[in-house]
């Protein structure tokens, strides 16, 4: 059943990816400015006829629909073009920046889901007490605060004032220490940007899981379990936590796109060398080939993460496993 479900989700994702590729291509091609002129400007003082030479070389003199067909043909061969700003193939550049974004995004999503579910469950179990009110208040603050502002405040407090954590980058300057020292260095650089990116979604999941747990605690089967002498820990593990987790997972996939969008600000603020920062640089430099590739990979990440979240949802909610749809 899992294999059929995965195959169906992949087939459903294919038209979405195709529409995203098409929309991005035409929107970027129809943007103001002459791409050949931009490329010539980056190359320095252009001799006479150089702009036209670039236009012919990269097929920019062809009709738009022909350019689109050529782009799809190259894309099928994993040729995403050349970045005139970085002077290297786009695919190589994107793959270099992909794993830092996967590390940041995956860590942030895990913190948001795990932290939000745990705090929301705790708030529900301490309903209308000081713990509940404190968690609810802090989640409201985290929800209202802009992500980039949180990042700047974390840099000022934990990086500059207290000096506990590094304020930017992914590794310290100088030679790599190697071994576990490298892993520890990456984790220290990862903590602030991951927290900054995850707090907004953690606040959402706190309120969502709190509501779900309160609803479960009111159900007759929970009261019946307690009357039969089943321990509170077993009741929480069998009934309360699965419902809290599934309520969060039902929306986590939807929020992945926003998480990747927020990574643009977070990676720029913290100097994290990922796809978000690369996309920001590509927009400033009007490096359209690079921007197209980043948008495509970001879309693939969103689709892939949604499929993983759907599979996890079926794990925590076994009733979905027999869904024939």
PDB file of N, CA and C in Angstrom, residues 115-163:
ATOM      1  N   UNK A 115       9.247  20.636  19.153  1.00  0.00           N
ATOM      2  CA  UNK A 115       9.047  21.625  20.212  1.00  0.00           C
ATOM      3  C   UNK A 115       7.600  22.062  20.330  1.00  0.00           C
ATOM      4  N   UNK A 116       6.951  22.298  19.186  1.00  0.00           N
ATOM      5  CA  UNK A 116       5.556  22.731  19.218  1.00  0.00           C
ATOM      6  C   UNK A 116       4.639  21.674  19.797  1.00  0.00           C
ATOM      7  N   UNK A 117       4.855  20.407  19.418  1.00  0.00           N
ATOM      8  CA  UNK A 117       4.018  19.323  19.940  1.00  0.00           C
ATOM      9  C   UNK A 117       4.235  19.135  21.438  1.00  0.00           C
ATOM     10  N   UNK A 118       5.492  19.154  21.872  1.00  0.00           N
ATOM     11  CA  UNK A 118       5.795  18.950  23.293  1.00  0.00           C
ATOM     12  C   UNK A 118       5.227  20.080  24.150  1.00  0.00           C
ATOM     13  N   UNK A 119       5.457  21.324  23.737  1.00  0.00           N
ATOM     14  CA  UNK A 119       4.970  22.460  24.524  1.00  0.00           C
ATOM     15  C   UNK A 119       3.449  22.556  24.488  1.00  0.00           C
ATOM     16  N   UNK A 120       2.853  22.279  23.320  1.00  0.00           N
ATOM     17  CA  UNK A 120       1.394  22.310  23.230  1.00  0.00           C
ATOM     18  C   UNK A 120       0.749  21.245  24.098  1.00  0.00           C
ATOM     19  N   UNK A 121       1.348  20.048  24.122  1.00  0.00           N
ATOM     20  CA  UNK A 121       0.831  18.976  24.980  1.00  0.00           C
ATOM     21  C   UNK A 121       0.969  19.344  26.451  1.00  0.00           C
ATOM     22  N   UNK A 122       2.116  19.911  26.818  1.00  0.00           N
ATOM     23  CA  UNK A 122       2.326  20.332  28.204  1.00  0.00           C
ATOM     24  C   UNK A 122       1.324  21.408  28.609  1.00  0.00           C
ATOM     25  N   UNK A 123       1.085  22.366  27.712  1.00  0.00           N
ATOM     26  CA  UNK A 123       0.119  23.425  28.017  1.00  0.00           C
ATOM     27  C   UNK A 123      -1.282  22.852  28.216  1.00  0.00           C
ATOM     28  N   UNK A 124      -1.658  21.869  27.398  1.00  0.00           N
ATOM     29  CA  UNK A 124      -2.987  21.260  27.533  1.00  0.00           C
ATOM     30  C   UNK A 124      -3.109  20.477  28.838  1.00  0.00           C
ATOM     31  N   UNK A 125      -2.042  19.776  29.219  1.00  0.00           N
ATOM     32  CA  UNK A 125      -2.079  19.010  30.468  1.00  0.00           C
ATOM     33  C   UNK A 125      -2.097  19.918  31.691  1.00  0.00           C
ATOM     34  N   UNK A 126      -1.632  21.157  31.534  1.00  0.00           N
ATOM     35  CA  UNK A 126      -1.664  22.154  32.620  1.00  0.00           C
ATOM     36  C   UNK A 126      -2.689  23.238  32.294  1.00  0.00           C
ATOM     37  N   UNK A 127      -3.809  22.823  31.761  1.00  0.00           N
ATOM     38  CA  UNK A 127      -4.833  23.746  31.259  1.00  0.00           C
ATOM     39  C   UNK A 127      -5.253  24.754  32.335  1.00  0.00           C
ATOM     40  N   UNK A 128      -5.226  26.041  31.924  1.00  0.00           N
ATOM     41  CA  UNK A 128      -5.644  27.167  32.774  1.00  0.00           C
ATOM     42  C   UNK A 128      -4.755  27.365  33.998  1.00  0.00           C
ATOM     43  N   UNK A 129      -3.559  26.794  33.973  1.00  0.00           N
ATOM     44  CA  UNK A 129      -2.597  27.030  35.043  1.00  0.00           C
ATOM     45  C   UNK A 129      -1.505  27.974  34.534  1.00  0.00           C
ATOM     46  N   UNK A 130      -0.569  28.273  35.413  1.00  0.00           N
ATOM     47  CA  UNK A 130       0.489  29.217  35.056  1.00  0.00           C
ATOM     48  C   UNK A 130       1.293  28.721  33.860  1.00  0.00           C
ATOM     49  N   UNK A 131       1.611  27.431  33.821  1.00  0.00           N
ATOM     50  CA  UNK A 131       2.385  26.873  32.704  1.00  0.00           C
ATOM     51  C   UNK A 131       1.659  27.073  31.383  1.00  0.00           C
ATOM     52  N   UNK A 132       0.362  26.811  31.370  1.00  0.00           N
ATOM     53  CA  UNK A 132      -0.446  26.987  30.162  1.00  0.00           C
ATOM     54  C   UNK A 132      -0.434  28.442  29.714  1.00  0.00           C
ATOM     55  N   UNK A 133      -0.636  29.358  30.639  1.00  0.00           N
ATOM     56  CA  UNK A 133      -0.678  30.780  30.281  1.00  0.00           C
ATOM     57  C   UNK A 133       0.682  31.268  29.786  1.00  0.00           C
ATOM     58  N   UNK A 134       1.759  30.797  30.417  1.00  0.00           N
ATOM     59  CA  UNK A 134       3.102  31.226  30.014  1.00  0.00           C
ATOM     60  C   UNK A 134       3.445  30.715  28.618  1.00  0.00           C
ATOM     61  N   UNK A 135       3.172  29.443  28.353  1.00  0.00           N
ATOM     62  CA  UNK A 135       3.451  28.879  27.027  1.00  0.00           C
ATOM     63  C   UNK A 135       2.607  29.567  25.965  1.00  0.00           C
ATOM     64  N   UNK A 136       1.341  29.821  26.263  1.00  0.00           N
ATOM     65  CA  UNK A 136       0.460  30.491  25.300  1.00  0.00           C
ATOM     66  C   UNK A 136       0.943  31.905  25.010  1.00  0.00           C
ATOM     67  N   UNK A 137       1.398  32.613  26.038  1.00  0.00           N
ATOM     68  CA  UNK A 137       1.891  33.981  25.835  1.00  0.00           C
ATOM     69  C   UNK A 137       3.164  33.986  24.990  1.00  0.00           C
ATOM     70  N   UNK A 138       4.110  33.110  25.317  1.00  0.00           N
ATOM     71  CA  UNK A 138       5.363  33.067  24.561  1.00  0.00           C
ATOM     72  C   UNK A 138       5.132  32.642  23.112  1.00  0.00           C
ATOM     73  N   UNK A 139       4.196  31.737  22.889  1.00  0.00           N
ATOM     74  CA  UNK A 139       3.898  31.328  21.515  1.00  0.00           C
ATOM     75  C   UNK A 139       3.275  32.473  20.729  1.00  0.00           C
ATOM     76  N   UNK A 140       2.480  33.306  21.395  1.00  0.00           N
ATOM     77  CA  UNK A 140       1.899  34.471  20.728  1.00  0.00           C
ATOM     78  C   UNK A 140       2.988  35.469  20.337  1.00  0.00           C
ATOM     79  N   UNK A 141       3.966  35.671  21.223  1.00  0.00           N
ATOM     80  CA  UNK A 141       5.083  36.573  20.920  1.00  0.00           C
ATOM     81  C   UNK A 141       5.890  36.039  19.739  1.00  0.00           C
ATOM     82  N   UNK A 142       6.202  34.750  19.749  1.00  0.00           N
ATOM     83  CA  UNK A 142       6.970  34.148  18.653  1.00  0.00           C
ATOM     84  C   UNK A 142       6.206  34.205  17.337  1.00  0.00           C
ATOM     85  N   UNK A 143       4.894  34.067  17.401  1.00  0.00           N
ATOM     86  CA  UNK A 143       4.070  34.124  16.190  1.00  0.00           C
ATOM     87  C   UNK A 143       4.052  35.531  15.594  1.00  0.00           C
ATOM     88  N   UNK A 144       4.044  36.551  16.459  1.00  0.00           N
ATOM     89  CA  UNK A 144       3.915  37.931  15.987  1.00  0.00           C
ATOM     90  C   UNK A 144       5.241  38.534  15.531  1.00  0.00           C
ATOM     91  N   UNK A 145       6.358  38.035  16.048  1.00  0.00           N
ATOM     92  CA  UNK A 145       7.660  38.640  15.744  1.00  0.00           C
ATOM     93  C   UNK A 145       8.130  38.244  14.348  1.00  0.00           C
ATOM     94  N   UNK A 146       8.603  39.204  13.530  1.00  0.00           N
ATOM     95  CA  UNK A 146       9.137  38.871  12.197  1.00  0.00           C
ATOM     96  C   UNK A 146      10.387  37.994  12.311  1.00  0.00           C
ATOM     97  N   UNK A 147      10.545  37.098  11.364  1.00  0.00           N
ATOM     98  CA  UNK A 147      11.661  36.155  11.400  1.00  0.00           C
ATOM     99  C   UNK A 147      13.008  36.862  11.353  1.00  0.00           C
ATOM    100  N   UNK A 148      13.142  37.871  10.465  1.00  0.00           N
ATOM    101  CA  UNK A 148      14.438  38.544  10.348  1.00  0.00           C
ATOM    102  C   UNK A 148      14.756  39.319  11.622  1.00  0.00           C
ATOM    103  N   UNK A 149      13.723  39.867  12.295  1.00  0.00           N
ATOM    104  CA  UNK A 149      13.946  40.591  13.549  1.00  0.00           C
ATOM    105  C   UNK A 149      14.417  39.628  14.634  1.00  0.00           C
ATOM    106  N   UNK A 150      13.787  38.461  14.707  1.00  0.00           N
ATOM    107  CA  UNK A 150      14.232  37.454  15.669  1.00  0.00           C
ATOM    108  C   UNK A 150      15.691  37.075  15.430  1.00  0.00           C
ATOM    109  N   UNK A 151      16.047  36.924  14.153  1.00  0.00           N
ATOM    110  CA  UNK A 151      17.425  36.590  13.833  1.00  0.00           C
ATOM    111  C   UNK A 151      18.400  37.655  14.290  1.00  0.00           C
ATOM    112  N   UNK A 152      18.066  38.915  14.033  1.00  0.00           N
ATOM    113  CA  UNK A 152      18.940  40.011  14.452  1.00  0.00           C
ATOM    114  C   UNK A 152      19.054  40.079  15.968  1.00  0.00           C
ATOM    115  N   UNK A 153      17.931  39.889  16.680  1.00  0.00           N
ATOM    116  CA  UNK A 153      17.961  39.926  18.142  1.00  0.00           C
ATOM    117  C   UNK A 153      18.806  38.781  18.702  1.00  0.00           C
ATOM    118  N   UNK A 154      18.710  37.615  18.088  1.00  0.00           N
ATOM    119  CA  UNK A 154      19.523  36.481  18.542  1.00  0.00           C
ATOM    120  C   UNK A 154      21.006  36.745  18.327  1.00  0.00           C
ATOM    121  N   UNK A 155      21.331  37.365  17.197  1.00  0.00           N
ATOM    122  CA  UNK A 155      22.731  37.706  16.937  1.00  0.00           C
ATOM    123  C   UNK A 155      23.244  38.680  17.991  1.00  0.00           C
ATOM    124  N   UNK A 156      22.441  39.709  18.290  1.00  0.00           N
ATOM    125  CA  UNK A 156      22.861  40.731  19.255  1.00  0.00           C
ATOM    126  C   UNK A 156      23.018  40.134  20.652  1.00  0.00           C
ATOM    127  N   UNK A 157      22.029  39.340  21.081  1.00  0.00           N
ATOM    128  CA  UNK A 157      22.027  38.828  22.455  1.00  0.00           C
ATOM    129  C   UNK A 157      23.024  37.684  22.630  1.00  0.00           C
ATOM    130  N   UNK A 158      22.861  36.620  21.827  1.00  0.00           N
ATOM    131  CA  UNK A 158      23.656  35.405  22.048  1.00  0.00           C
ATOM    132  C   UNK A 158      25.017  35.438  21.355  1.00  0.00           C
ATOM    133  N   UNK A 159      25.135  36.243  20.298  1.00  0.00           N
ATOM    134  CA  UNK A 159      26.400  36.305  19.585  1.00  0.00           C
ATOM    135  C   UNK A 159      27.295  37.441  20.030  1.00  0.00           C
ATOM    136  N   UNK A 160      26.715  38.657  20.136  1.00  0.00           N
ATOM    137  CA  UNK A 160      27.521  39.843  20.439  1.00  0.00           C
ATOM    138  C   UNK A 160      27.629  40.080  21.942  1.00  0.00           C
ATOM    139  N   UNK A 161      26.481  40.152  22.637  1.00  0.00           N
ATOM    140  CA  UNK A 161      26.494  40.491  24.060  1.00  0.00           C
ATOM    141  C   UNK A 161      27.047  39.357  24.923  1.00  0.00           C
ATOM    142  N   UNK A 162      26.514  38.163  24.749  1.00  0.00           N
ATOM    143  CA  UNK A 162      26.940  37.034  25.577  1.00  0.00           C
ATOM    144  C   UNK A 162      28.122  36.271  24.984  1.00  0.00           C
ATOM    145  N   UNK A 163      28.261  36.305  23.668  1.00  0.00           N
ATOM    146  CA  UNK A 163      29.371  35.609  23.021  1.00  0.00           C
ATOM    147  C   UNK A 163      29.288  34.101  23.092  1.00  0.00           C
TER     148      UNK A 163
END
